[in-house]
Tab-separated table of C-alpha atoms and ligand atoms in Angstrom:
chain	number	residue	atom	x	y	z
A	1	MET	CA	114.673	91.604	152.035
A	2	PRO	CA	113.201	88.308	153.309
A	3	ALA	CA	115.652	85.392	153.273
A	4	PRO	CA	115.352	83.445	150.013
A	5	ILE	CA	113.655	80.074	150.511
A	6	ALA	CA	115.250	77.157	148.701
A	7	THR	CA	113.146	74.664	146.742
A	8	ALA	CA	113.509	70.890	146.552
A	9	ASP	CA	115.328	69.503	143.499
A	10	PRO	CA	112.641	68.311	141.077
A	11	VAL	CA	113.027	65.189	138.933
A	12	ALA	CA	111.640	64.955	135.426
A	13	HIS	CA	109.593	61.769	135.622
A	14	ALA	CA	107.870	59.371	138.020
A	15	ALA	CA	106.731	55.787	137.473
A	16	LEU	CA	105.122	52.784	139.153
A	17	LEU	CA	108.088	50.654	140.268
A	18	GLY	CA	106.275	47.692	141.848
A	19	LEU	CA	102.828	46.373	142.789
A	20	GLY	CA	101.557	44.056	145.526
A	21	VAL	CA	98.133	43.046	146.835
A	22	TYR	CA	96.496	41.265	149.743
A	23	ARG	CA	93.324	39.216	149.186
A	24	PRO	CA	91.362	38.113	152.281
A	25	ARG	CA	91.470	34.384	153.087
A	26	ARG	CA	87.680	34.062	153.297
A	27	VAL	CA	86.014	33.875	149.889
A	28	VAL	CA	82.253	34.475	150.113
A	29	PRO	CA	80.180	33.186	147.167
A	30	ASN	CA	76.842	34.795	146.269
A	31	ALA	CA	75.064	31.735	147.702
A	32	GLU	CA	76.085	32.835	151.231
A	33	ILE	CA	74.473	36.267	150.816
A	34	VAL	CA	71.318	35.828	148.750
A	35	ASP	CA	68.847	34.596	151.390
A	36	ARG	CA	69.045	37.709	153.561
A	37	ILE	CA	68.492	40.061	150.606
A	38	ASP	CA	65.893	37.987	148.718
A	39	SER	CA	68.213	37.715	145.708
A	40	SER	CA	69.848	35.026	143.596
A	41	ASP	CA	73.278	34.115	142.328
A	42	GLU	CA	72.025	34.707	138.793
A	43	TRP	CA	70.650	38.210	139.559
A	44	ILE	CA	73.890	39.311	141.216
A	45	ARG	CA	76.071	37.919	138.418
A	46	THR	CA	73.898	39.442	135.684
A	47	ARG	CA	73.345	42.880	137.279
A	48	SER	CA	76.841	43.415	138.751
A	49	GLY	CA	79.221	40.747	137.407
A	50	ILE	CA	80.093	39.549	140.913
A	51	ALA	CA	80.374	35.800	141.627
A	52	SER	CA	82.242	35.986	144.955
A	53	ARG	CA	84.122	38.431	147.132
A	54	GLY	CA	86.710	38.415	149.927
A	55	TRP	CA	85.575	39.405	153.427
A	56	ALA	CA	88.309	39.923	155.973
A	57	GLU	CA	88.507	37.996	159.248
A	58	PRO	CA	89.282	39.831	162.510
A	59	ASP	CA	93.080	39.576	162.177
A	60	GLU	CA	92.991	40.894	158.577
A	61	THR	CA	92.872	44.508	159.699
A	62	ILE	CA	93.371	47.629	157.570
A	63	VAL	CA	96.947	47.776	158.864
A	64	ALA	CA	97.689	44.048	158.454
A	65	MET	CA	96.345	43.890	154.888
A	66	SER	CA	98.232	47.093	153.986
A	67	VAL	CA	101.509	45.777	155.376
A	68	ALA	CA	101.164	42.506	153.436
A	69	ALA	CA	100.389	44.284	150.146
A	70	ALA	CA	103.153	46.836	150.732
A	71	ARG	CA	105.790	44.141	151.388
A	72	ASP	CA	105.024	42.566	148.017
A	73	ALA	CA	105.066	45.948	146.271
A	74	LEU	CA	108.459	46.824	147.790
A	75	THR	CA	109.892	43.434	146.784
A	76	ALA	CA	108.562	43.804	143.240
A	77	ALA	CA	110.109	47.284	143.059
A	78	GLY	CA	113.434	46.227	144.590
A	79	VAL	CA	113.058	49.102	147.057
A	80	ALA	CA	113.860	48.684	150.773
A	81	PRO	CA	111.523	50.179	153.402
A	82	GLU	CA	114.254	52.628	154.479
A	83	GLN	CA	114.323	54.071	150.948
A	84	VAL	CA	110.664	55.172	151.226
A	85	ASP	CA	110.174	58.850	152.084
A	86	ALA	CA	106.381	58.919	152.307
A	87	VAL	CA	103.420	56.576	152.751
A	88	VAL	CA	100.060	57.722	151.330
A	89	LEU	CA	97.197	55.422	152.317
A	90	ALA	CA	93.694	55.680	150.826
A	91	THR	CA	90.752	54.194	152.703
A	92	SER	CA	87.173	54.914	153.743
A	93	SER	CA	86.783	52.097	156.227
A	94	GLN	CA	89.433	52.633	158.897
A	95	MET	CA	87.341	52.821	162.066
A	96	VAL	CA	90.115	54.511	164.061
A	97	LEU	CA	90.334	58.244	163.407
A	98	GLY	CA	93.822	58.628	164.781
A	99	PRO	CA	96.655	58.066	164.303
A	100	SER	CA	96.562	57.669	160.550
A	101	ALA	CA	96.724	54.048	159.349
A	102	GLY	CA	99.592	55.168	157.086
A	103	ALA	CA	101.773	56.062	160.084
A	104	VAL	CA	101.166	52.694	161.776
A	105	VAL	CA	101.806	50.821	158.507
A	106	ALA	CA	105.084	52.703	157.959
A	107	THR	CA	106.334	51.714	161.414
A	108	GLU	CA	105.240	48.068	160.985
A	109	LEU	CA	107.238	47.991	157.750
A	110	GLY	CA	110.319	49.078	159.699
A	111	MET	CA	110.347	52.669	158.433
A	112	GLN	CA	111.564	55.386	160.748
A	113	ASP	CA	110.699	59.075	160.629
A	114	THR	CA	108.830	58.588	157.333
A	115	ALA	CA	106.074	60.995	156.276
A	116	ALA	CA	102.745	59.120	156.366
A	117	TYR	CA	99.105	60.108	155.999
A	118	ASP	CA	95.668	58.870	154.927
A	119	ILE	CA	93.440	60.055	152.096
A	120	SER	CA	89.650	59.753	152.026
A	121	ALA	CA	88.199	59.979	148.513
A	122	GLY	CA	85.921	56.924	148.424
A	123	CYS	CA	86.465	54.580	145.508
A	124	ALA	CA	88.587	57.256	143.797
A	125	GLY	CA	91.020	57.146	146.749
A	126	PHE	CA	93.796	55.114	145.113
A	127	CYS	CA	93.995	57.348	142.021
A	128	TYR	CA	93.907	60.469	144.239
A	129	ALA	CA	96.784	59.041	146.298
A	130	LEU	CA	98.683	58.092	143.137
A	131	GLY	CA	98.331	61.642	141.786
A	132	ASN	CA	99.670	62.922	145.101
A	133	ALA	CA	102.602	60.512	145.084
A	134	ALA	CA	103.639	61.255	141.491
A	135	SER	CA	103.620	64.993	142.268
A	136	LEU	CA	105.716	64.473	145.413
A	137	VAL	CA	108.320	62.519	143.440
A	138	ARG	CA	108.448	64.915	140.473
A	139	ALA	CA	108.674	67.916	142.814
A	140	GLY	CA	111.636	66.359	144.623
A	141	GLN	CA	109.729	66.216	147.930
A	142	ALA	CA	110.156	62.427	148.125
A	143	ARG	CA	112.249	59.936	146.168
A	144	HIS	CA	110.084	56.866	146.783
A	145	VAL	CA	106.444	56.954	147.870
A	146	LEU	CA	104.436	53.919	148.976
A	147	VAL	CA	100.790	54.254	147.870
A	148	ILE	CA	98.223	51.954	149.453
A	149	GLY	CA	94.503	51.468	148.737
A	150	VAL	CA	92.826	49.354	151.432
A	151	GLU	CA	89.301	48.623	152.671
A	152	ARG	CA	87.339	46.518	155.164
A	153	LEU	CA	83.935	47.528	153.850
A	154	SER	CA	82.359	44.373	155.298
A	155	ASP	CA	82.504	46.236	158.641
A	156	LEU	CA	80.080	48.824	157.253
A	157	LEU	CA	77.642	46.468	155.531
A	158	ASP	CA	74.039	45.915	156.573
A	159	PRO	CA	73.664	42.246	155.552
A	160	THR	CA	69.965	42.847	154.755
A	161	ASP	CA	70.593	45.817	152.404
A	162	ARG	CA	69.726	44.634	148.868
A	163	THR	CA	71.834	47.365	147.210
A	164	CYS	CA	75.075	47.117	149.165
A	165	ALA	CA	75.352	43.706	150.847
A	166	PHE	CA	76.473	41.857	147.713
A	167	ILE	CA	78.693	44.580	146.224
A	168	PHE	CA	81.253	45.742	148.748
A	169	ALA	CA	84.290	43.761	149.838
A	170	ASP	CA	87.713	43.847	151.455
A	171	GLY	CA	91.367	43.802	150.406
A	172	ALA	CA	94.480	45.882	149.825
A	173	GLY	CA	96.755	46.918	146.974
A	174	ALA	CA	99.995	48.883	147.065
A	175	VAL	CA	102.410	50.440	144.586
A	176	VAL	CA	105.825	52.019	144.932
A	177	VAL	CA	106.201	55.294	143.026
A	178	GLY	CA	109.699	56.563	142.266
A	179	PRO	CA	111.845	58.480	139.785
A	180	SER	CA	112.160	57.216	136.235
A	181	ASP	CA	113.963	58.010	132.962
A	182	ALA	CA	110.659	58.330	131.099
A	183	GLU	CA	107.215	59.360	132.327
A	184	GLY	CA	105.222	56.460	133.761
A	185	ILE	CA	102.326	58.316	135.431
A	186	GLY	CA	100.373	60.877	133.410
A	187	PRO	CA	98.703	63.974	134.883
A	188	VAL	CA	95.602	63.176	136.908
A	189	ALA	CA	92.116	64.207	135.738
A	190	TRP	CA	90.043	64.546	138.911
A	191	GLY	CA	87.056	66.173	140.537
A	192	SER	CA	84.197	65.755	142.990
A	193	ASP	CA	80.594	66.825	143.594
A	194	GLY	CA	79.629	67.065	147.258
A	195	SER	CA	76.061	68.028	146.326
A	196	GLN	CA	75.515	64.333	145.544
A	197	THR	CA	76.353	63.104	149.027
A	198	ALA	CA	73.143	61.086	149.226
A	199	ALA	CA	74.253	58.852	146.328
A	200	ILE	CA	76.727	56.908	148.527
A	201	LYS	CA	77.252	57.658	152.184
A	202	GLN	CA	77.493	56.388	155.723
A	203	ASP	CA	73.879	56.742	156.842
A	204	LYS	CA	74.536	58.262	160.285
A	205	ASP	CA	77.593	59.689	161.963
A	206	PHE	CA	79.078	58.034	165.044
A	207	MET	CA	78.162	60.934	167.383
A	208	GLN	CA	74.511	60.521	166.437
A	209	TYR	CA	74.792	56.770	167.006
A	210	PHE	CA	76.381	57.218	170.451
A	211	ALA	CA	73.590	59.654	171.422
A	212	GLU	CA	71.051	56.996	170.380
A	213	VAL	CA	72.926	54.352	172.417
A	214	ASP	CA	72.799	56.682	175.461
A	215	ALA	CA	69.079	57.245	174.925
A	216	ALA	CA	68.525	53.468	174.661
A	217	ALA	CA	70.289	53.002	178.016
A	218	VAL	CA	67.545	55.072	179.700
A	219	GLY	CA	64.655	53.360	177.960
A	220	GLY	CA	64.772	54.380	174.275
A	221	ASP	CA	64.755	52.032	171.260
A	222	SER	CA	67.928	50.093	170.559
A	223	PRO	CA	69.632	51.994	167.700
A	224	GLU	CA	70.919	50.607	164.402
A	225	ARG	CA	74.651	51.114	163.977
A	226	PRO	CA	75.951	53.221	161.055
A	227	TYR	CA	76.015	51.486	157.668
A	228	ILE	CA	77.103	52.401	154.152
A	229	ARG	CA	74.080	53.172	151.898
A	230	MET	CA	73.911	53.730	148.179
A	231	ASN	CA	71.360	54.918	145.649
A	232	GLY	CA	72.567	52.384	143.093
A	233	GLN	CA	70.627	53.781	140.153
A	234	ALA	CA	71.857	57.363	140.756
A	235	VAL	CA	75.498	56.264	140.932
A	236	PHE	CA	75.084	54.013	137.921
A	237	ARG	CA	73.562	56.873	135.856
A	238	TRP	CA	76.364	59.260	136.845
A	239	ALA	CA	79.013	56.639	136.041
A	240	VAL	CA	77.746	55.842	132.548
A	241	THR	CA	77.048	59.479	131.562
A	242	PHE	CA	79.782	61.576	133.217
A	243	LEU	CA	82.837	59.341	133.366
A	244	GLU	CA	83.495	59.211	129.636
A	245	LYS	CA	84.605	62.847	129.968
A	246	ALA	CA	86.905	61.944	132.882
A	247	CYS	CA	88.550	59.223	130.788
A	248	ARG	CA	88.959	61.521	127.783
A	249	ASP	CA	90.467	64.247	130.024
A	250	ALA	CA	93.004	61.803	131.450
A	251	LEU	CA	93.942	60.575	127.955
A	252	GLU	CA	94.233	64.110	126.573
A	253	LYS	CA	96.391	65.327	129.475
A	254	SER	CA	98.782	62.421	128.769
A	255	GLY	CA	98.789	62.909	125.009
A	256	VAL	CA	97.543	59.347	124.553
A	257	THR	CA	94.622	58.077	122.428
A	258	VAL	CA	92.515	54.968	122.939
A	259	ASP	CA	94.509	53.352	120.132
A	260	ASP	CA	97.686	53.709	122.223
A	261	LEU	CA	96.173	51.833	125.171
A	262	ASP	CA	97.100	48.250	126.041
A	263	ALA	CA	94.872	48.023	129.112
A	264	PHE	CA	91.895	49.646	130.845
A	265	VAL	CA	91.619	49.363	134.631
A	266	PRO	CA	88.419	51.047	135.811
A	267	HIS	CA	87.217	50.917	139.407
A	268	GLN	CA	85.546	47.537	139.841
A	269	ALA	CA	82.070	48.880	140.654
A	270	ASN	CA	79.849	46.982	138.245
A	271	SER	CA	80.695	45.028	135.053
A	272	ARG	CA	77.901	46.857	133.236
A	273	ILE	CA	79.541	50.231	134.003
A	274	THR	CA	82.815	48.845	132.607
A	275	ASP	CA	81.005	47.614	129.475
A	276	ALA	CA	79.319	51.016	128.989
A	277	LEU	CA	82.667	52.835	129.255
A	278	ILE	CA	84.281	50.470	126.746
A	279	ARG	CA	81.464	51.256	124.302
A	280	THR	CA	81.380	55.051	124.769
A	281	LEU	CA	85.159	55.350	124.618
A	282	GLY	CA	85.313	53.090	121.565
A	283	LEU	CA	88.128	51.013	123.059
A	284	PRO	CA	89.717	48.711	120.478
A	285	GLU	CA	89.260	44.972	121.126
A	286	THR	CA	93.004	44.667	121.651
A	287	VAL	CA	92.755	46.600	124.946
A	288	ALA	CA	92.845	44.215	127.929
A	289	VAL	CA	90.102	45.107	130.404
A	290	ALA	CA	90.306	44.400	134.145
A	291	ARG	CA	87.464	42.147	135.348
A	292	ASP	CA	88.621	41.494	138.885
A	293	ILE	CA	85.104	42.278	140.188
A	294	VAL	CA	83.996	38.728	139.332
A	295	GLU	CA	85.974	37.166	142.176
A	296	THR	CA	86.815	40.216	144.298
A	297	GLY	CA	83.663	42.358	144.418
A	298	ASN	CA	83.927	46.112	144.850
A	299	THR	CA	86.826	46.928	147.170
A	300	SER	CA	86.560	50.716	146.770
A	301	ALA	CA	90.001	52.319	147.271
A	302	ALA	CA	91.705	48.917	146.887
A	303	SER	CA	89.996	47.937	143.655
A	304	ILE	CA	92.335	49.497	141.087
A	305	PRO	CA	95.648	48.079	142.363
A	306	MET	CA	93.939	44.704	142.947
A	307	ALA	CA	92.519	44.768	139.418
A	308	MET	CA	95.913	45.772	137.952
A	309	GLU	CA	97.474	42.793	139.730
A	310	GLN	CA	94.821	40.412	138.395
A	311	LEU	CA	95.432	41.622	134.813
A	312	LEU	CA	99.193	41.189	135.175
A	313	ARG	CA	99.007	37.831	136.990
A	314	SER	CA	96.631	36.405	134.375
A	315	GLY	CA	99.016	37.429	131.577
A	316	SER	CA	96.358	39.613	129.893
A	317	ALA	CA	98.659	42.622	130.377
A	318	ARG	CA	102.386	42.990	130.871
A	319	ARG	CA	104.804	45.193	132.767
A	320	GLY	CA	105.349	48.404	130.790
A	321	ASP	CA	101.957	48.253	129.067
A	322	THR	CA	100.116	51.571	128.768
A	323	ALA	CA	96.956	51.534	130.897
A	324	LEU	CA	94.149	53.963	131.689
A	325	LEU	CA	93.143	53.886	135.374
A	326	LEU	CA	89.832	55.382	136.534
A	327	GLY	CA	88.602	55.541	140.130
A	328	PHE	CA	85.106	56.835	140.978
A	329	GLY	CA	82.570	56.731	143.781
A	330	ALA	CA	81.436	58.472	146.966
A	331	GLY	CA	81.871	62.166	146.938
A	332	LEU	CA	80.987	61.896	143.981
A	333	ALA	CA	84.722	61.899	143.401
A	334	TYR	CA	86.670	60.584	140.434
A	335	ALA	CA	90.317	60.463	139.366
A	336	GLY	CA	91.969	58.936	136.334
A	337	GLN	CA	95.440	58.769	134.874
A	338	VAL	CA	97.416	56.981	132.181
A	339	VAL	CA	100.226	54.818	133.573
A	340	GLN	CA	102.744	52.240	132.522
A	341	LEU	CA	101.989	49.006	134.401
A	342	PRO	CA	104.527	48.005	137.068
A	343	PRO	CA	106.151	44.643	137.792
A	344	ILE	CA	104.538	42.259	140.299
A	345	ASN	CA	106.286	39.781	142.534
B	1	UT7	O1	81.846	51.834	144.260
B	1	UT7	C1	81.089	52.980	144.258
B	1	UT7	C2	80.381	53.120	143.003
B	1	UT7	N1	79.241	52.236	143.007
B	1	UT7	C3	78.673	51.914	141.878
B	1	UT7	O2	79.119	52.301	140.838
B	1	UT7	C4	77.409	51.076	141.924
B	1	UT7	C5	76.454	51.552	140.855
B	1	UT7	N2	75.182	50.879	140.875
B	1	UT7	C6	74.983	49.570	140.596
B	1	UT7	O3	75.953	48.838	140.443
B	1	UT7	C7	73.601	49.057	140.411
B	1	UT7	O4	72.685	50.112	140.550
B	1	UT7	C8	73.187	47.907	141.383
B	1	UT7	C9	73.970	46.653	141.041
B	1	UT7	C10	73.412	48.324	142.819
B	1	UT7	C11	71.706	47.580	141.231
B	1	UT7	O5	71.429	47.222	139.893
B	1	UT7	P1	70.251	47.948	139.107
B	1	UT7	O6	70.214	47.328	137.778
B	1	UT7	O7	70.470	49.420	139.164
B	1	UT7	O8	68.980	47.517	139.940
B	1	UT7	P2	67.721	48.406	140.304
B	1	UT7	O9	67.926	49.067	141.602
B	1	UT7	O10	67.319	49.247	139.116
B	1	UT7	O11	66.597	47.283	140.475
B	1	UT7	C12	66.144	46.510	139.346
B	1	UT7	C13	65.231	45.408	139.850
B	1	UT7	C14	64.116	45.915	140.768
B	1	UT7	O12	62.992	45.059	140.567
B	1	UT7	P3	61.776	45.502	139.596
B	1	UT7	O13	61.240	46.789	140.172
B	1	UT7	O14	62.377	45.698	138.228
B	1	UT7	O15	60.826	44.358	139.669
B	1	UT7	C15	64.647	45.664	142.160
B	1	UT7	O16	63.633	45.490	143.125
B	1	UT7	O17	65.978	44.486	140.640
B	1	UT7	C16	65.436	44.405	141.958
B	1	UT7	N3	66.556	44.265	142.894
B	1	UT7	C17	67.081	43.096	143.238
B	1	UT7	N4	66.737	41.832	142.922
B	1	UT7	C18	67.496	40.837	143.451
B	1	UT7	C19	67.272	45.267	143.466
B	1	UT7	N5	68.267	44.738	144.217
B	1	UT7	C20	68.164	43.400	144.094
B	1	UT7	C21	68.905	42.327	144.611
B	1	UT7	N6	68.542	41.076	144.257
B	1	UT7	N7	69.970	42.513	145.419
């Protein structure tokens, strides 16, 4: 007989215990971007909803922004760093492949011997990480999990690219997930479609770029560095046709209807996508809708916690409100869940 293997002690419910964000110091209005992409402030506002965005300065690294957001989340939760058993960090713009940013962040926060890892799921990254964290807590594998969504997408932007240069931005958001008397994080509805890689992707891998740099050194053309590229129309079409189902799946799995919702926090990709989802879902007018994109742009894995914070800080939503979160983007990956909104600092 093989030796019986014990299991961890599960807990019944998990919840968001606290939320914090970091917004870059440098605010970049549309006026600073338009000349290089032959655009206008009016076009960008009308077609995307964006008026300005935050672009990080050199010292506002993935790790530094994560640590700042995490400190606020821990304070809001009343949880000390040593009480955290795991750090799950979602990003697509950490230029260092190893070690994981999560491990460095955990140590900078004063954690010791804490499980830490990164998740790459594009703009769905935060909701993927949140699904992970809630499962870890409910399974008894961790009591408190720090979830971080963070990006420095300005590092990957071609400033002359008319589709991407005005959309993507930088920032960080963090939540603490822990045990709770009642459920605060519904089951995740998630998926991906790798056949649609061309819709949003880094246009060349770094090995290809280094080979081109080597060739240039012996007389070849000077290569362009890798940039993020997007087929805006393809992503837009997918978002406004497919994602209604993702939202309905997340609601159904949680046993919640649109009439039970207090808030809707979709990925801040484009205000017109948000408007289309409101219409197709038939959200009542009483539901507060996150519109952080106006001043923050599209911060990919950071956008949902940043947008939650903006809703709470503005007073449009309150701690304990029932909210539908929906992340979506490269991959084409999506993840959504119903949550109860956490406290902020
Ligand atoms: O976070 C990951 C998920 N990402 C998304 O969800 C993004 C989804 N896509 C989008 O948000 C939109 O597709 C964009 C905002 C990127 C573009 O808006 P669009 O309404 O799809 O523009 P379009 O590409 O269909 O172009 C419409 C017109 C064209 O001109 P004509 O042919 O109608 O004369 C373009 O040449 O707008 C023109 N155009 C621009 N004009 C000024 C395209 N880009 C620009 C620009 N400034 N930056």
